[in-house]
């Protein structure tokens, strides 16, 4: 309907680790979609293989302290290694002010990293604020990092057309 030749369906946080809706959407895409899953820390090789068979090619890690209990880094490192070996990418969802807490782990990820929702910058602080500049340095230094430019409506103080988010 929209004319896209290919697309990626990302598991919404509200669905947790139940990837059924994402897998169903991929299956109904007539080969035009791949997906990003949220996985249980205890997922085994069979579970990952089933997700791969269903079209999943990435894992999303949520680091929103206000929404989820953060999975310990050692667990995430094990998952990261396993999915990187499968050729998958990692999507990281965090808020800019928390970058110092997670940056060492982020820098250690050996595969492609997608930063969800632009790292959720604090718009009132401005682009030149030290926390935003820290993020810019990370992006400049890590060639395997990409930013998903999504959800300006969640960050904007001005509302549509979200001109206050454009500099970010």
PDB file of C-alpha atoms in Angstrom:
ATOM      1  CA  UNK A   1       0.000   0.000   0.000  1.00  0.00           C
ATOM      2  CA  UNK A   2       2.814   2.428   0.839  1.00  0.00           C
ATOM      3  CA  UNK A   3       5.038   1.257  -2.009  1.00  0.00           C
ATOM      4  CA  UNK A   4       7.961  -0.021   0.044  1.00  0.00           C
ATOM      5  CA  UNK A   5       9.937  -2.876  -1.494  1.00  0.00           C
ATOM      6  CA  UNK A   6      11.309  -3.982   1.894  1.00  0.00           C
ATOM      7  CA  UNK A   7      10.795  -3.118   5.541  1.00  0.00           C
ATOM      8  CA  UNK A   8      11.795  -4.007   9.083  1.00  0.00           C
ATOM      9  CA  UNK A   9       9.226  -4.689  11.790  1.00  0.00           C
ATOM     10  CA  UNK A  10      10.515  -3.976  15.286  1.00  0.00           C
ATOM     11  CA  UNK A  11       9.044  -5.691  18.330  1.00  0.00           C
ATOM     12  CA  UNK A  12       7.274  -3.099  20.464  1.00  0.00           C
ATOM     13  CA  UNK A  13       8.323  -2.911  24.114  1.00  0.00           C
ATOM     14  CA  UNK A  14       4.737  -3.441  25.258  1.00  0.00           C
ATOM     15  CA  UNK A  15       4.775  -6.997  23.826  1.00  0.00           C
ATOM     16  CA  UNK A  16       7.820  -8.016  25.861  1.00  0.00           C
ATOM     17  CA  UNK A  17       9.416 -11.222  24.638  1.00  0.00           C
ATOM     18  CA  UNK A  18       6.250 -12.540  22.973  1.00  0.00           C
ATOM     19  CA  UNK A  19       7.280 -12.011  19.353  1.00  0.00           C
ATOM     20  CA  UNK A  20       4.159 -13.651  17.879  1.00  0.00           C
ATOM     21  CA  UNK A  21       2.716 -10.437  16.395  1.00  0.00           C
ATOM     22  CA  UNK A  22       6.043  -9.500  14.810  1.00  0.00           C
ATOM     23  CA  UNK A  23       6.515 -12.993  13.381  1.00  0.00           C
ATOM     24  CA  UNK A  24       2.942 -12.965  12.061  1.00  0.00           C
ATOM     25  CA  UNK A  25       3.486  -9.612  10.353  1.00  0.00           C
ATOM     26  CA  UNK A  26       6.695 -10.888   8.742  1.00  0.00           C
ATOM     27  CA  UNK A  27       4.900 -14.020   7.532  1.00  0.00           C
ATOM     28  CA  UNK A  28       2.134 -11.911   5.972  1.00  0.00           C
ATOM     29  CA  UNK A  29       4.611  -9.601   4.202  1.00  0.00           C
ATOM     30  CA  UNK A  30       5.096 -11.866   1.182  1.00  0.00           C
ATOM     31  CA  UNK A  31       8.849 -11.857   1.736  1.00  0.00           C
ATOM     32  CA  UNK A  32       9.117  -8.068   1.995  1.00  0.00           C
ATOM     33  CA  UNK A  33       9.832  -7.847   5.742  1.00  0.00           C
ATOM     34  CA  UNK A  34      12.399  -8.885   8.285  1.00  0.00           C
ATOM     35  CA  UNK A  35      12.124  -8.275  11.989  1.00  0.00           C
ATOM     36  CA  UNK A  36      13.766  -7.310  15.248  1.00  0.00           C
ATOM     37  CA  UNK A  37      12.810  -9.328  18.322  1.00  0.00           C
ATOM     38  CA  UNK A  38      12.992  -8.838  22.057  1.00  0.00           C
ATOM     39  CA  UNK A  39      14.290 -12.060  23.548  1.00  0.00           C
ATOM     40  CA  UNK A  40      14.170 -13.643  26.965  1.00  0.00           C
ATOM     41  CA  UNK A  41      17.661 -13.710  28.504  1.00  0.00           C
ATOM     42  CA  UNK A  42      17.390 -17.502  28.785  1.00  0.00           C
ATOM     43  CA  UNK A  43      16.651 -18.057  25.076  1.00  0.00           C
ATOM     44  CA  UNK A  44      18.471 -21.061  23.686  1.00  0.00           C
ATOM     45  CA  UNK A  45      19.859 -21.988  20.289  1.00  0.00           C
ATOM     46  CA  UNK A  46      16.543 -23.563  19.237  1.00  0.00           C
ATOM     47  CA  UNK A  47      14.616 -20.408  20.115  1.00  0.00           C
ATOM     48  CA  UNK A  48      17.030 -18.217  18.171  1.00  0.00           C
ATOM     49  CA  UNK A  49      16.907 -20.615  15.214  1.00  0.00           C
ATOM     50  CA  UNK A  50      13.098 -20.452  15.210  1.00  0.00           C
ATOM     51  CA  UNK A  51      13.199 -16.650  15.230  1.00  0.00           C
ATOM     52  CA  UNK A  52      15.718 -16.687  12.375  1.00  0.00           C
ATOM     53  CA  UNK A  53      13.487 -19.047  10.394  1.00  0.00           C
ATOM     54  CA  UNK A  54      10.613 -16.629  10.998  1.00  0.00           C
ATOM     55  CA  UNK A  55      12.568 -13.716   9.531  1.00  0.00           C
ATOM     56  CA  UNK A  56      14.104 -12.118  12.608  1.00  0.00           C
ATOM     57  CA  UNK A  57      17.506 -10.538  11.944  1.00  0.00           C
ATOM     58  CA  UNK A  58      18.052  -8.405  15.024  1.00  0.00           C
ATOM     59  CA  UNK A  59      17.499  -8.143  18.763  1.00  0.00           C
ATOM     60  CA  UNK A  60      16.282  -5.080  20.629  1.00  0.00           C
ATOM     61  CA  UNK A  61      17.679  -4.288  24.058  1.00  0.00           C
ATOM     62  CA  UNK A  62      15.727  -1.840  26.200  1.00  0.00           C
ATOM     63  CA  UNK A  63      17.665   0.338  28.629  1.00  0.00           C
ATOM     64  CA  UNK A  64      14.790   2.562  29.728  1.00  0.00           C
ATOM     65  CA  UNK A  65      15.087   2.589  33.495  1.00  0.00           C
ATOM     66  CA  UNK A  66      11.540   3.934  33.802  1.00  0.00           C
ATOM     67  CA  UNK A  67      10.051   1.021  31.811  1.00  0.00           C
ATOM     68  CA  UNK A  68      12.072  -2.135  32.355  1.00  0.00           C
ATOM     69  CA  UNK A  69      14.369  -3.886  34.755  1.00  0.00           C
ATOM     70  CA  UNK A  70      17.728  -3.673  33.025  1.00  0.00           C
ATOM     71  CA  UNK A  71      19.158  -7.083  32.120  1.00  0.00           C
ATOM     72  CA  UNK A  72      22.690  -7.514  33.504  1.00  0.00           C
ATOM     73  CA  UNK A  73      25.429  -6.712  31.001  1.00  0.00           C
ATOM     74  CA  UNK A  74      27.000 -10.183  31.200  1.00  0.00           C
ATOM     75  CA  UNK A  75      23.700 -11.706  30.034  1.00  0.00           C
ATOM     76  CA  UNK A  76      23.421  -9.184  27.200  1.00  0.00           C
ATOM     77  CA  UNK A  77      27.008  -9.919  26.173  1.00  0.00           C
ATOM     78  CA  UNK A  78      26.166 -13.616  25.785  1.00  0.00           C
ATOM     79  CA  UNK A  79      23.087 -12.837  23.707  1.00  0.00           C
ATOM     80  CA  UNK A  80      25.046 -10.302  21.643  1.00  0.00           C
ATOM     81  CA  UNK A  81      27.768 -12.814  20.798  1.00  0.00           C
ATOM     82  CA  UNK A  82      25.253 -15.454  19.773  1.00  0.00           C
ATOM     83  CA  UNK A  83      23.211 -13.188  17.518  1.00  0.00           C
ATOM     84  CA  UNK A  84      26.307 -11.491  16.049  1.00  0.00           C
ATOM     85  CA  UNK A  85      27.520 -14.958  15.054  1.00  0.00           C
ATOM     86  CA  UNK A  86      24.180 -15.374  13.233  1.00  0.00           C
ATOM     87  CA  UNK A  87      24.743 -12.114  11.323  1.00  0.00           C
ATOM     88  CA  UNK A  88      22.075 -10.220  13.247  1.00  0.00           C
ATOM     89  CA  UNK A  89      22.216  -6.628  14.433  1.00  0.00           C
ATOM     90  CA  UNK A  90      21.419  -5.102  17.827  1.00  0.00           C
ATOM     91  CA  UNK A  91      18.923  -2.302  18.439  1.00  0.00           C
ATOM     92  CA  UNK A  92      19.573  -0.322  21.622  1.00  0.00           C
ATOM     93  CA  UNK A  93      16.840   1.814  23.175  1.00  0.00           C
ATOM     94  CA  UNK A  94      18.019   4.205  25.857  1.00  0.00           C
ATOM     95  CA  UNK A  95      17.639   7.808  26.946  1.00  0.00           C
ATOM     96  CA  UNK A  96      20.553  10.154  26.327  1.00  0.00           C
ATOM     97  CA  UNK A  97      21.093  11.030  29.990  1.00  0.00           C
ATOM     98  CA  UNK A  98      21.776   7.339  30.714  1.00  0.00           C
ATOM     99  CA  UNK A  99      24.465   6.927  28.048  1.00  0.00           C
ATOM    100  CA  UNK A 100      27.363   7.099  30.569  1.00  0.00           C
ATOM    101  CA  UNK A 101      25.930   4.063  32.388  1.00  0.00           C
ATOM    102  CA  UNK A 102      25.716   1.915  29.255  1.00  0.00           C
ATOM    103  CA  UNK A 103      28.387   3.274  26.909  1.00  0.00           C
ATOM    104  CA  UNK A 104      31.093   0.715  27.807  1.00  0.00           C
ATOM    105  CA  UNK A 105      28.726  -2.121  26.895  1.00  0.00           C
ATOM    106  CA  UNK A 106      27.524  -0.353  23.731  1.00  0.00           C
ATOM    107  CA  UNK A 107      31.105   0.145  22.560  1.00  0.00           C
ATOM    108  CA  UNK A 108      31.810  -3.576  23.041  1.00  0.00           C
ATOM    109  CA  UNK A 109      29.060  -4.766  20.679  1.00  0.00           C
ATOM    110  CA  UNK A 110      30.802  -6.535  17.771  1.00  0.00           C
ATOM    111  CA  UNK A 111      28.024  -6.258  15.213  1.00  0.00           C
ATOM    112  CA  UNK A 112      25.899  -3.531  13.649  1.00  0.00           C
ATOM    113  CA  UNK A 113      24.164  -1.362  16.258  1.00  0.00           C
ATOM    114  CA  UNK A 114      21.013   0.654  15.623  1.00  0.00           C
ATOM    115  CA  UNK A 115      20.280   3.405  18.150  1.00  0.00           C
ATOM    116  CA  UNK A 116      16.513   3.541  18.560  1.00  0.00           C
ATOM    117  CA  UNK A 117      14.645   6.855  18.572  1.00  0.00           C
ATOM    118  CA  UNK A 118      17.821   8.956  18.156  1.00  0.00           C
ATOM    119  CA  UNK A 119      18.938   8.008  21.676  1.00  0.00           C
ATOM    120  CA  UNK A 120      16.021  10.066  23.037  1.00  0.00           C
ATOM    121  CA  UNK A 121      17.869  13.361  23.449  1.00  0.00           C
ATOM    122  CA  UNK A 122      16.636  16.008  25.850  1.00  0.00           C
ATOM    123  CA  UNK A 123      15.499  18.715  23.436  1.00  0.00           C
ATOM    124  CA  UNK A 124      15.538  21.570  26.008  1.00  0.00           C
ATOM    125  CA  UNK A 125      19.232  20.942  26.734  1.00  0.00           C
ATOM    126  CA  UNK A 126      20.172  21.654  23.118  1.00  0.00           C
ATOM    127  CA  UNK A 127      22.483  19.940  20.670  1.00  0.00           C
ATOM    128  CA  UNK A 128      25.600  21.441  22.252  1.00  0.00           C
ATOM    129  CA  UNK A 129      24.882  20.049  25.739  1.00  0.00           C
ATOM    130  CA  UNK A 130      27.675  17.701  26.953  1.00  0.00           C
ATOM    131  CA  UNK A 131      25.410  14.617  27.033  1.00  0.00           C
ATOM    132  CA  UNK A 132      24.400  15.172  23.414  1.00  0.00           C
ATOM    133  CA  UNK A 133      27.998  15.813  22.409  1.00  0.00           C
ATOM    134  CA  UNK A 134      28.999  12.556  24.124  1.00  0.00           C
ATOM    135  CA  UNK A 135      26.497  10.757  21.911  1.00  0.00           C
ATOM    136  CA  UNK A 136      27.815  12.525  18.807  1.00  0.00           C
ATOM    137  CA  UNK A 137      31.364  11.393  19.679  1.00  0.00           C
ATOM    138  CA  UNK A 138      30.174   7.801  20.096  1.00  0.00           C
ATOM    139  CA  UNK A 139      28.499   7.923  16.695  1.00  0.00           C
ATOM    140  CA  UNK A 140      31.593   9.440  15.065  1.00  0.00           C
ATOM    141  CA  UNK A 141      33.945   6.854  16.593  1.00  0.00           C
ATOM    142  CA  UNK A 142      31.891   3.689  16.018  1.00  0.00           C
ATOM    143  CA  UNK A 143      31.476   2.932  12.319  1.00  0.00           C
ATOM    144  CA  UNK A 144      29.118   0.052  13.111  1.00  0.00           C
ATOM    145  CA  UNK A 145      26.566   2.423  14.741  1.00  0.00           C
ATOM    146  CA  UNK A 146      23.535   3.862  12.978  1.00  0.00           C
ATOM    147  CA  UNK A 147      20.709   6.049  14.274  1.00  0.00           C
ATOM    148  CA  UNK A 148      17.027   5.388  13.692  1.00  0.00           C
ATOM    149  CA  UNK A 149      15.442   8.808  13.207  1.00  0.00           C
ATOM    150  CA  UNK A 150      12.015   8.073  14.653  1.00  0.00           C
ATOM    151  CA  UNK A 151       9.415   9.403  17.074  1.00  0.00           C
ATOM    152  CA  UNK A 152      10.089  13.143  17.131  1.00  0.00           C
ATOM    153  CA  UNK A 153       6.615  13.528  18.643  1.00  0.00           C
ATOM    154  CA  UNK A 154       7.883  11.837  21.817  1.00  0.00           C
ATOM    155  CA  UNK A 155      10.658  14.411  22.251  1.00  0.00           C
ATOM    156  CA  UNK A 156       9.216  17.629  20.871  1.00  0.00           C
ATOM    157  CA  UNK A 157       8.080  20.430  23.124  1.00  0.00           C
ATOM    158  CA  UNK A 158       6.774  22.456  20.180  1.00  0.00           C
ATOM    159  CA  UNK A 159       4.624  19.799  18.516  1.00  0.00           C
ATOM    160  CA  UNK A 160       4.103  19.390  14.772  1.00  0.00           C
ATOM    161  CA  UNK A 161       6.065  19.872  12.577  1.00  0.00           C
ATOM    162  CA  UNK A 162       8.646  19.167  15.334  1.00  0.00           C
ATOM    163  CA  UNK A 163      11.059  21.902  14.295  1.00  0.00           C
ATOM    164  CA  UNK A 164      12.716  21.759  17.742  1.00  0.00           C
ATOM    165  CA  UNK A 165      13.814  18.166  17.058  1.00  0.00           C
ATOM    166  CA  UNK A 166      15.301  18.889  13.610  1.00  0.00           C
ATOM    167  CA  UNK A 167      18.744  19.971  14.924  1.00  0.00           C
ATOM    168  CA  UNK A 168      19.148  16.614  16.618  1.00  0.00           C
TER     169      UNK A 168
END
